[in-house]
């Protein structure tokens, strides 16, 4: 069965520090992978997506993610975090069937 | 501007009342979805629709109903049978169903509180 795991429920980083949010997936075929961000009380905004090709993908707001098939991972990174990056982050797998499968999210706190 | 609108943003209802949440999209997307979001549980799929006049149950459909009479509209009714309806509800759409590469786009959400 398809599933997405985000092992970190909550992460706190200092402004200007680097960030890595972990995502592991379980999917039998080629995964289509997405990262979304959600500000409090808002909908989800797409940060980036991976379908094929270069395993390092660039997204909006300075984020990037790397697909590692051998580790079934799609970790999100940012070299220098800004206070405005504080939000909830969701990893998702877009299966070829009917559903998207979402992780439970990682809440990011940025301290000055 | 193209996008997904949900109304109202906040909704309060008394226990035992049915309530309908609105979702409209002008993206010309075929597929539409309703998710429920609770703290620490991520997004759970309630219903989805691939085309007009067709919809399927998701993982937590009990106590909910939907209709898809128009391509751009996918309202969700939370019935009195839903035991714990207080939650944040998100509507999403996707250009085509069954295509893994198609991105889901989300509306701003409706927070339902049952008193």
PDB file of C-alpha atoms in Angstrom:
ATOM      1  CA  UNK A   1       0.000   0.000   0.000  1.00  0.00           C
ATOM      2  CA  UNK A   2       1.111   3.515  -0.688  1.00  0.00           C
ATOM      3  CA  UNK A   3       2.133   5.665   2.253  1.00  0.00           C
ATOM      4  CA  UNK A   4       4.149   8.709   3.135  1.00  0.00           C
ATOM      5  CA  UNK A   5       6.055   9.165   6.384  1.00  0.00           C
ATOM      6  CA  UNK A   6       7.312  12.422   7.786  1.00  0.00           C
ATOM      7  CA  UNK A   7       9.254  11.343  10.865  1.00  0.00           C
ATOM      8  CA  UNK A   8       9.616  14.789  12.404  1.00  0.00           C
ATOM      9  CA  UNK A   9       6.410  16.205  13.864  1.00  0.00           C
ATOM     10  CA  UNK A  10       8.020  19.496  14.816  1.00  0.00           C
ATOM     11  CA  UNK A  11      11.350  21.166  14.011  1.00  0.00           C
ATOM     12  CA  UNK A  12      12.821  24.377  15.406  1.00  0.00           C
ATOM     13  CA  UNK A  13      15.628  26.196  13.619  1.00  0.00           C
ATOM     14  CA  UNK A  14      17.292  29.568  14.009  1.00  0.00           C
ATOM     15  CA  UNK A  15      16.808  32.183  11.338  1.00  0.00           C
ATOM     16  CA  UNK A  16      19.621  31.910   8.819  1.00  0.00           C
ATOM     17  CA  UNK A  17      20.348  28.276   9.613  1.00  0.00           C
ATOM     18  CA  UNK A  18      19.922  25.485   7.086  1.00  0.00           C
ATOM     19  CA  UNK A  19      16.866  23.260   7.051  1.00  0.00           C
ATOM     20  CA  UNK A  20      16.134  19.693   6.048  1.00  0.00           C
ATOM     21  CA  UNK A  21      12.697  18.116   6.356  1.00  0.00           C
ATOM     22  CA  UNK A  22      12.511  14.385   5.899  1.00  0.00           C
ATOM     23  CA  UNK A  23      10.032  12.441   3.805  1.00  0.00           C
ATOM     24  CA  UNK A  24       9.951   8.712   3.132  1.00  0.00           C
ATOM     25  CA  UNK A  25       7.474   7.030   0.854  1.00  0.00           C
ATOM     26  CA  UNK A  26       6.267   3.556   0.128  1.00  0.00           C
ATOM     27  CA  UNK A  27       5.083   3.046  -3.424  1.00  0.00           C
ATOM     28  CA  UNK A  28       5.530   0.168  -5.831  1.00  0.00           C
ATOM     29  CA  UNK A  29       5.861   2.056  -9.072  1.00  0.00           C
ATOM     30  CA  UNK A  30       7.581   5.271 -10.077  1.00  0.00           C
ATOM     31  CA  UNK A  31       6.514   7.847  -7.519  1.00  0.00           C
ATOM     32  CA  UNK A  32       5.367  11.334  -8.329  1.00  0.00           C
ATOM     33  CA  UNK A  33       6.428  13.407  -5.354  1.00  0.00           C
ATOM     34  CA  UNK A  34       5.307  16.766  -4.077  1.00  0.00           C
ATOM     35  CA  UNK A  35       6.035  19.149  -1.228  1.00  0.00           C
ATOM     36  CA  UNK A  36       3.380  21.587  -0.043  1.00  0.00           C
ATOM     37  CA  UNK A  37       3.475  24.355   2.563  1.00  0.00           C
ATOM     38  CA  UNK A  38       0.570  25.514   4.704  1.00  0.00           C
ATOM     39  CA  UNK A  39       0.425  28.715   6.719  1.00  0.00           C
ATOM     40  CA  UNK A  40      -1.944  28.719   9.722  1.00  0.00           C
ATOM     41  CA  UNK A  41      -5.581  28.729   8.666  1.00  0.00           C
ATOM     42  CA  UNK A  42      -4.709  28.612   4.965  1.00  0.00           C
ATOM     43  CA  UNK A  43      -4.792  26.122   2.140  1.00  0.00           C
ATOM     44  CA  UNK A  44      -1.793  24.208   0.832  1.00  0.00           C
ATOM     45  CA  UNK A  45       0.621  25.818  -1.611  1.00  0.00           C
ATOM     46  CA  UNK A  46       2.814  23.746  -3.903  1.00  0.00           C
ATOM     47  CA  UNK A  47       6.539  24.224  -3.250  1.00  0.00           C
ATOM     48  CA  UNK A  48       7.961  21.763  -5.772  1.00  0.00           C
ATOM     49  CA  UNK A  49       7.412  18.442  -7.477  1.00  0.00           C
ATOM     50  CA  UNK A  50       9.406  15.560  -8.905  1.00  0.00           C
ATOM     51  CA  UNK A  51       8.303  13.340 -11.757  1.00  0.00           C
ATOM     52  CA  UNK A  52      11.463  12.164 -13.492  1.00  0.00           C
ATOM     53  CA  UNK A  53      14.904  13.249 -14.645  1.00  0.00           C
ATOM     54  CA  UNK A  54      17.258  15.256 -12.457  1.00  0.00           C
ATOM     55  CA  UNK A  55      16.813  14.021  -8.907  1.00  0.00           C
ATOM     56  CA  UNK A  56      17.473  17.471  -7.436  1.00  0.00           C
ATOM     57  CA  UNK A  57      14.507  19.747  -8.037  1.00  0.00           C
ATOM     58  CA  UNK A  58      14.194  23.428  -7.351  1.00  0.00           C
ATOM     59  CA  UNK A  59      11.047  25.040  -6.069  1.00  0.00           C
ATOM     60  CA  UNK A  60       9.677  28.364  -4.993  1.00  0.00           C
ATOM     61  CA  UNK A  61      10.903  30.412  -2.031  1.00  0.00           C
ATOM     62  CA  UNK A  62      14.435  29.001  -2.311  1.00  0.00           C
ATOM     63  CA  UNK A  63      13.492  25.412  -1.480  1.00  0.00           C
ATOM     64  CA  UNK A  64      14.907  22.324  -3.121  1.00  0.00           C
ATOM     65  CA  UNK A  65      14.369  18.605  -2.709  1.00  0.00           C
ATOM     66  CA  UNK A  66      16.340  15.525  -3.619  1.00  0.00           C
ATOM     67  CA  UNK A  67      14.825  12.255  -4.731  1.00  0.00           C
ATOM     68  CA  UNK A  68      16.764   9.181  -3.609  1.00  0.00           C
ATOM     69  CA  UNK A  69      15.222   6.019  -4.932  1.00  0.00           C
ATOM     70  CA  UNK A  70      17.534   3.734  -2.964  1.00  0.00           C
ATOM     71  CA  UNK A  71      16.372   5.318   0.284  1.00  0.00           C
ATOM     72  CA  UNK A  72      12.752   5.926  -0.781  1.00  0.00           C
ATOM     73  CA  UNK A  73      13.205   9.486   0.324  1.00  0.00           C
ATOM     74  CA  UNK A  74      12.354  12.964  -0.930  1.00  0.00           C
ATOM     75  CA  UNK A  75      13.823  15.371   1.609  1.00  0.00           C
ATOM     76  CA  UNK A  76      13.177  19.097   1.445  1.00  0.00           C
ATOM     77  CA  UNK A  77      16.033  21.534   2.040  1.00  0.00           C
ATOM     78  CA  UNK A  78      16.699  25.229   2.294  1.00  0.00           C
ATOM     79  CA  UNK A  79      20.180  26.706   2.815  1.00  0.00           C
ATOM     80  CA  UNK A  80      19.095  29.677   4.930  1.00  0.00           C
ATOM     81  CA  UNK A  81      15.742  29.835   6.678  1.00  0.00           C
ATOM     82  CA  UNK A  82      13.750  33.058   6.967  1.00  0.00           C
ATOM     83  CA  UNK A  83      11.234  33.833   9.709  1.00  0.00           C
ATOM     84  CA  UNK A  84       8.483  33.764   7.072  1.00  0.00           C
ATOM     85  CA  UNK A  85       9.212  30.073   6.427  1.00  0.00           C
ATOM     86  CA  UNK A  86       7.512  29.130   9.698  1.00  0.00           C
ATOM     87  CA  UNK A  87       4.608  26.935   8.608  1.00  0.00           C
ATOM     88  CA  UNK A  88       3.473  23.334   8.241  1.00  0.00           C
ATOM     89  CA  UNK A  89       5.063  21.276   5.476  1.00  0.00           C
ATOM     90  CA  UNK A  90       3.488  18.278   3.794  1.00  0.00           C
ATOM     91  CA  UNK A  91       5.054  15.664   1.567  1.00  0.00           C
ATOM     92  CA  UNK A  92       2.761  13.812  -0.858  1.00  0.00           C
ATOM     93  CA  UNK A  93       2.848  11.005  -3.380  1.00  0.00           C
ATOM     94  CA  UNK A  94       0.683  11.307  -6.478  1.00  0.00           C
ATOM     95  CA  UNK A  95      -0.189   7.754  -7.409  1.00  0.00           C
ATOM     96  CA  UNK A  96      -1.204   6.890 -10.957  1.00  0.00           C
ATOM     97  CA  UNK A  97      -4.590   5.873  -9.634  1.00  0.00           C
ATOM     98  CA  UNK A  98      -7.091   8.012  -7.894  1.00  0.00           C
ATOM     99  CA  UNK A  99      -5.488   9.474  -4.851  1.00  0.00           C
ATOM    100  CA  UNK A 100      -2.792  11.648  -3.438  1.00  0.00           C
ATOM    101  CA  UNK A 101      -1.193  10.277  -0.291  1.00  0.00           C
ATOM    102  CA  UNK A 102      -0.081  12.864   2.232  1.00  0.00           C
ATOM    103  CA  UNK A 103       2.266  12.644   5.172  1.00  0.00           C
ATOM    104  CA  UNK A 104       1.115  13.908   8.555  1.00  0.00           C
ATOM    105  CA  UNK A 105       3.155  17.064   8.205  1.00  0.00           C
ATOM    106  CA  UNK A 106       6.125  18.733   9.892  1.00  0.00           C
ATOM    107  CA  UNK A 107       5.611  21.958  11.782  1.00  0.00           C
ATOM    108  CA  UNK A 108       8.505  24.400  11.440  1.00  0.00           C
ATOM    109  CA  UNK A 109       9.280  27.060  14.026  1.00  0.00           C
ATOM    110  CA  UNK A 110      11.905  29.700  13.237  1.00  0.00           C
ATOM    111  CA  UNK A 111      13.530  31.503  16.132  1.00  0.00           C
ATOM    112  CA  UNK A 112      15.285  34.863  15.710  1.00  0.00           C
TER     113      UNK A 112
ATOM    114  CA  UNK B   1      -7.300  34.950 -11.803  1.00  0.00           C
ATOM    115  CA  UNK B   2      -7.828  31.200 -11.836  1.00  0.00           C
ATOM    116  CA  UNK B   3      -8.202  29.405  -8.590  1.00  0.00           C
ATOM    117  CA  UNK B   4     -10.304  27.614  -6.039  1.00  0.00           C
ATOM    118  CA  UNK B   5     -12.645  29.418  -3.692  1.00  0.00           C
ATOM    119  CA  UNK B   6     -14.194  28.033  -0.546  1.00  0.00           C
ATOM    120  CA  UNK B   7     -16.900  29.673   1.464  1.00  0.00           C
ATOM    121  CA  UNK B   8     -17.423  30.536   4.154  1.00  0.00           C
ATOM    122  CA  UNK B   9     -14.007  30.751   5.800  1.00  0.00           C
ATOM    123  CA  UNK B  10     -15.507  30.137   9.258  1.00  0.00           C
ATOM    124  CA  UNK B  11     -18.721  28.262   9.948  1.00  0.00           C
ATOM    125  CA  UNK B  12     -20.482  27.635  13.226  1.00  0.00           C
ATOM    126  CA  UNK B  13     -23.351  25.212  13.602  1.00  0.00           C
ATOM    127  CA  UNK B  14     -25.314  23.607  16.368  1.00  0.00           C
ATOM    128  CA  UNK B  15     -24.965  19.900  16.961  1.00  0.00           C
ATOM    129  CA  UNK B  16     -27.437  17.885  14.908  1.00  0.00           C
ATOM    130  CA  UNK B  17     -27.693  20.350  12.036  1.00  0.00           C
ATOM    131  CA  UNK B  18     -26.602  19.627   8.502  1.00  0.00           C
ATOM    132  CA  UNK B  19     -24.248  22.156   6.955  1.00  0.00           C
ATOM    133  CA  UNK B  20     -22.993  22.622   3.373  1.00  0.00           C
ATOM    134  CA  UNK B  21     -19.511  23.848   2.493  1.00  0.00           C
ATOM    135  CA  UNK B  22     -19.015  25.477  -0.868  1.00  0.00           C
ATOM    136  CA  UNK B  23     -16.132  24.820  -3.276  1.00  0.00           C
ATOM    137  CA  UNK B  24     -15.835  26.458  -6.694  1.00  0.00           C
ATOM    138  CA  UNK B  25     -12.979  26.305  -9.218  1.00  0.00           C
ATOM    139  CA  UNK B  26     -12.420  28.170 -12.471  1.00  0.00           C
ATOM    140  CA  UNK B  27      -9.365  26.164 -13.527  1.00  0.00           C
ATOM    141  CA  UNK B  28     -11.394  23.912 -15.846  1.00  0.00           C
ATOM    142  CA  UNK B  29     -10.170  20.914 -13.860  1.00  0.00           C
ATOM    143  CA  UNK B  30     -11.924  17.598 -14.214  1.00  0.00           C
ATOM    144  CA  UNK B  31     -11.208  16.198 -10.761  1.00  0.00           C
ATOM    145  CA  UNK B  32     -12.162  17.684  -7.413  1.00  0.00           C
ATOM    146  CA  UNK B  33     -11.509  16.518  -3.860  1.00  0.00           C
ATOM    147  CA  UNK B  34     -12.562  17.136  -0.274  1.00  0.00           C
ATOM    148  CA  UNK B  35     -10.150  16.605   2.589  1.00  0.00           C
ATOM    149  CA  UNK B  36     -10.524  16.883   6.312  1.00  0.00           C
ATOM    150  CA  UNK B  37      -7.600  18.127   8.362  1.00  0.00           C
ATOM    151  CA  UNK B  38      -7.223  17.551  12.104  1.00  0.00           C
ATOM    152  CA  UNK B  39      -4.167  18.467  14.173  1.00  0.00           C
ATOM    153  CA  UNK B  40      -1.452  15.833  13.907  1.00  0.00           C
ATOM    154  CA  UNK B  41      -3.363  13.730  11.376  1.00  0.00           C
ATOM    155  CA  UNK B  42      -2.499  15.345   8.102  1.00  0.00           C
ATOM    156  CA  UNK B  43      -5.076  15.303   5.319  1.00  0.00           C
ATOM    157  CA  UNK B  44      -7.701  12.592   5.053  1.00  0.00           C
ATOM    158  CA  UNK B  45      -9.728  12.138   1.881  1.00  0.00           C
ATOM    159  CA  UNK B  46     -13.508  12.388   2.267  1.00  0.00           C
ATOM    160  CA  UNK B  47     -14.812  12.260  -1.321  1.00  0.00           C
ATOM    161  CA  UNK B  48     -13.505  12.849  -4.805  1.00  0.00           C
ATOM    162  CA  UNK B  49     -15.088  13.366  -8.199  1.00  0.00           C
ATOM    163  CA  UNK B  50     -13.561  12.625 -11.571  1.00  0.00           C
ATOM    164  CA  UNK B  51     -16.293  14.099 -13.762  1.00  0.00           C
ATOM    165  CA  UNK B  52     -19.682  15.720 -13.495  1.00  0.00           C
ATOM    166  CA  UNK B  53     -22.382  13.548 -11.900  1.00  0.00           C
ATOM    167  CA  UNK B  54     -19.819  11.068 -10.626  1.00  0.00           C
ATOM    168  CA  UNK B  55     -18.075  10.812  -7.251  1.00  0.00           C
ATOM    169  CA  UNK B  56     -16.402   8.192  -5.062  1.00  0.00           C
ATOM    170  CA  UNK B  57     -15.943   7.757  -1.349  1.00  0.00           C
ATOM    171  CA  UNK B  58     -12.569   8.373   0.169  1.00  0.00           C
ATOM    172  CA  UNK B  59     -11.192   7.043   3.420  1.00  0.00           C
ATOM    173  CA  UNK B  60     -13.598   8.824   5.785  1.00  0.00           C
ATOM    174  CA  UNK B  61     -16.855   9.342   3.865  1.00  0.00           C
ATOM    175  CA  UNK B  62     -19.241   8.338   6.654  1.00  0.00           C
ATOM    176  CA  UNK B  63     -21.416  11.255   7.715  1.00  0.00           C
ATOM    177  CA  UNK B  64     -20.654  13.304   4.600  1.00  0.00           C
ATOM    178  CA  UNK B  65     -22.326  13.716   1.226  1.00  0.00           C
ATOM    179  CA  UNK B  66     -21.381  15.500  -1.994  1.00  0.00           C
ATOM    180  CA  UNK B  67     -22.791  16.403  -5.390  1.00  0.00           C
ATOM    181  CA  UNK B  68     -21.170  17.328  -8.701  1.00  0.00           C
ATOM    182  CA  UNK B  69     -23.820  18.862 -10.923  1.00  0.00           C
ATOM    183  CA  UNK B  70     -21.431  21.310 -12.551  1.00  0.00           C
ATOM    184  CA  UNK B  71     -17.771  20.920 -13.465  1.00  0.00           C
ATOM    185  CA  UNK B  72     -16.759  23.959 -11.444  1.00  0.00           C
ATOM    186  CA  UNK B  73     -18.661  23.153  -8.249  1.00  0.00           C
ATOM    187  CA  UNK B  74     -18.285  20.385  -5.649  1.00  0.00           C
ATOM    188  CA  UNK B  75     -20.222  21.173  -2.450  1.00  0.00           C
ATOM    189  CA  UNK B  76     -19.770  19.071   0.675  1.00  0.00           C
ATOM    190  CA  UNK B  77     -22.582  18.485   3.162  1.00  0.00           C
ATOM    191  CA  UNK B  78     -21.650  17.551   6.704  1.00  0.00           C
ATOM    192  CA  UNK B  79     -24.631  15.676   8.057  1.00  0.00           C
ATOM    193  CA  UNK B  80     -25.794  15.121  11.608  1.00  0.00           C
ATOM    194  CA  UNK B  81     -24.509  11.551  11.286  1.00  0.00           C
ATOM    195  CA  UNK B  82     -20.901  12.791  11.359  1.00  0.00           C
ATOM    196  CA  UNK B  83     -19.908  12.184  14.964  1.00  0.00           C
ATOM    197  CA  UNK B  84     -17.096  14.706  15.249  1.00  0.00           C
ATOM    198  CA  UNK B  85     -17.453  17.308  12.506  1.00  0.00           C
ATOM    199  CA  UNK B  86     -15.362  20.091  14.006  1.00  0.00           C
ATOM    200  CA  UNK B  87     -12.328  20.332  11.703  1.00  0.00           C
ATOM    201  CA  UNK B  88     -10.649  22.271   8.912  1.00  0.00           C
ATOM    202  CA  UNK B  89     -11.978  21.287   5.484  1.00  0.00           C
ATOM    203  CA  UNK B  90      -9.937  21.662   2.318  1.00  0.00           C
ATOM    204  CA  UNK B  91     -11.151  21.453  -1.252  1.00  0.00           C
ATOM    205  CA  UNK B  92      -8.731  20.660  -4.056  1.00  0.00           C
ATOM    206  CA  UNK B  93      -8.798  20.155  -7.791  1.00  0.00           C
ATOM    207  CA  UNK B  94      -6.649  18.443 -10.356  1.00  0.00           C
ATOM    208  CA  UNK B  95      -6.644  18.780 -14.137  1.00  0.00           C
ATOM    209  CA  UNK B  96      -7.169  15.111 -14.750  1.00  0.00           C
ATOM    210  CA  UNK B  97      -7.944  12.172 -12.550  1.00  0.00           C
ATOM    211  CA  UNK B  98      -5.785   9.093 -12.603  1.00  0.00           C
ATOM    212  CA  UNK B  99      -2.676  10.904 -13.820  1.00  0.00           C
ATOM    213  CA  UNK B 100      -0.034  10.871 -11.143  1.00  0.00           C
ATOM    214  CA  UNK B 101       1.882  13.806 -12.557  1.00  0.00           C
ATOM    215  CA  UNK B 102      -1.038  16.209 -12.324  1.00  0.00           C
ATOM    216  CA  UNK B 103      -0.695  18.534  -9.372  1.00  0.00           C
ATOM    217  CA  UNK B 104      -3.467  19.049  -6.858  1.00  0.00           C
ATOM    218  CA  UNK B 105      -4.307  22.678  -6.154  1.00  0.00           C
ATOM    219  CA  UNK B 106      -5.996  23.678  -2.931  1.00  0.00           C
ATOM    220  CA  UNK B 107      -8.535  26.221  -1.819  1.00  0.00           C
ATOM    221  CA  UNK B 108      -8.090  28.357   1.322  1.00  0.00           C
ATOM    222  CA  UNK B 109     -10.179  26.047   3.514  1.00  0.00           C
ATOM    223  CA  UNK B 110     -13.259  26.301   5.729  1.00  0.00           C
ATOM    224  CA  UNK B 111     -13.047  25.903   9.490  1.00  0.00           C
ATOM    225  CA  UNK B 112     -16.204  24.269  10.799  1.00  0.00           C
ATOM    226  CA  UNK B 113     -16.998  24.411  14.486  1.00  0.00           C
ATOM    227  CA  UNK B 114     -19.951  22.542  15.897  1.00  0.00           C
ATOM    228  CA  UNK B 115     -21.210  23.940  19.175  1.00  0.00           C
TER     229      UNK B 115
END
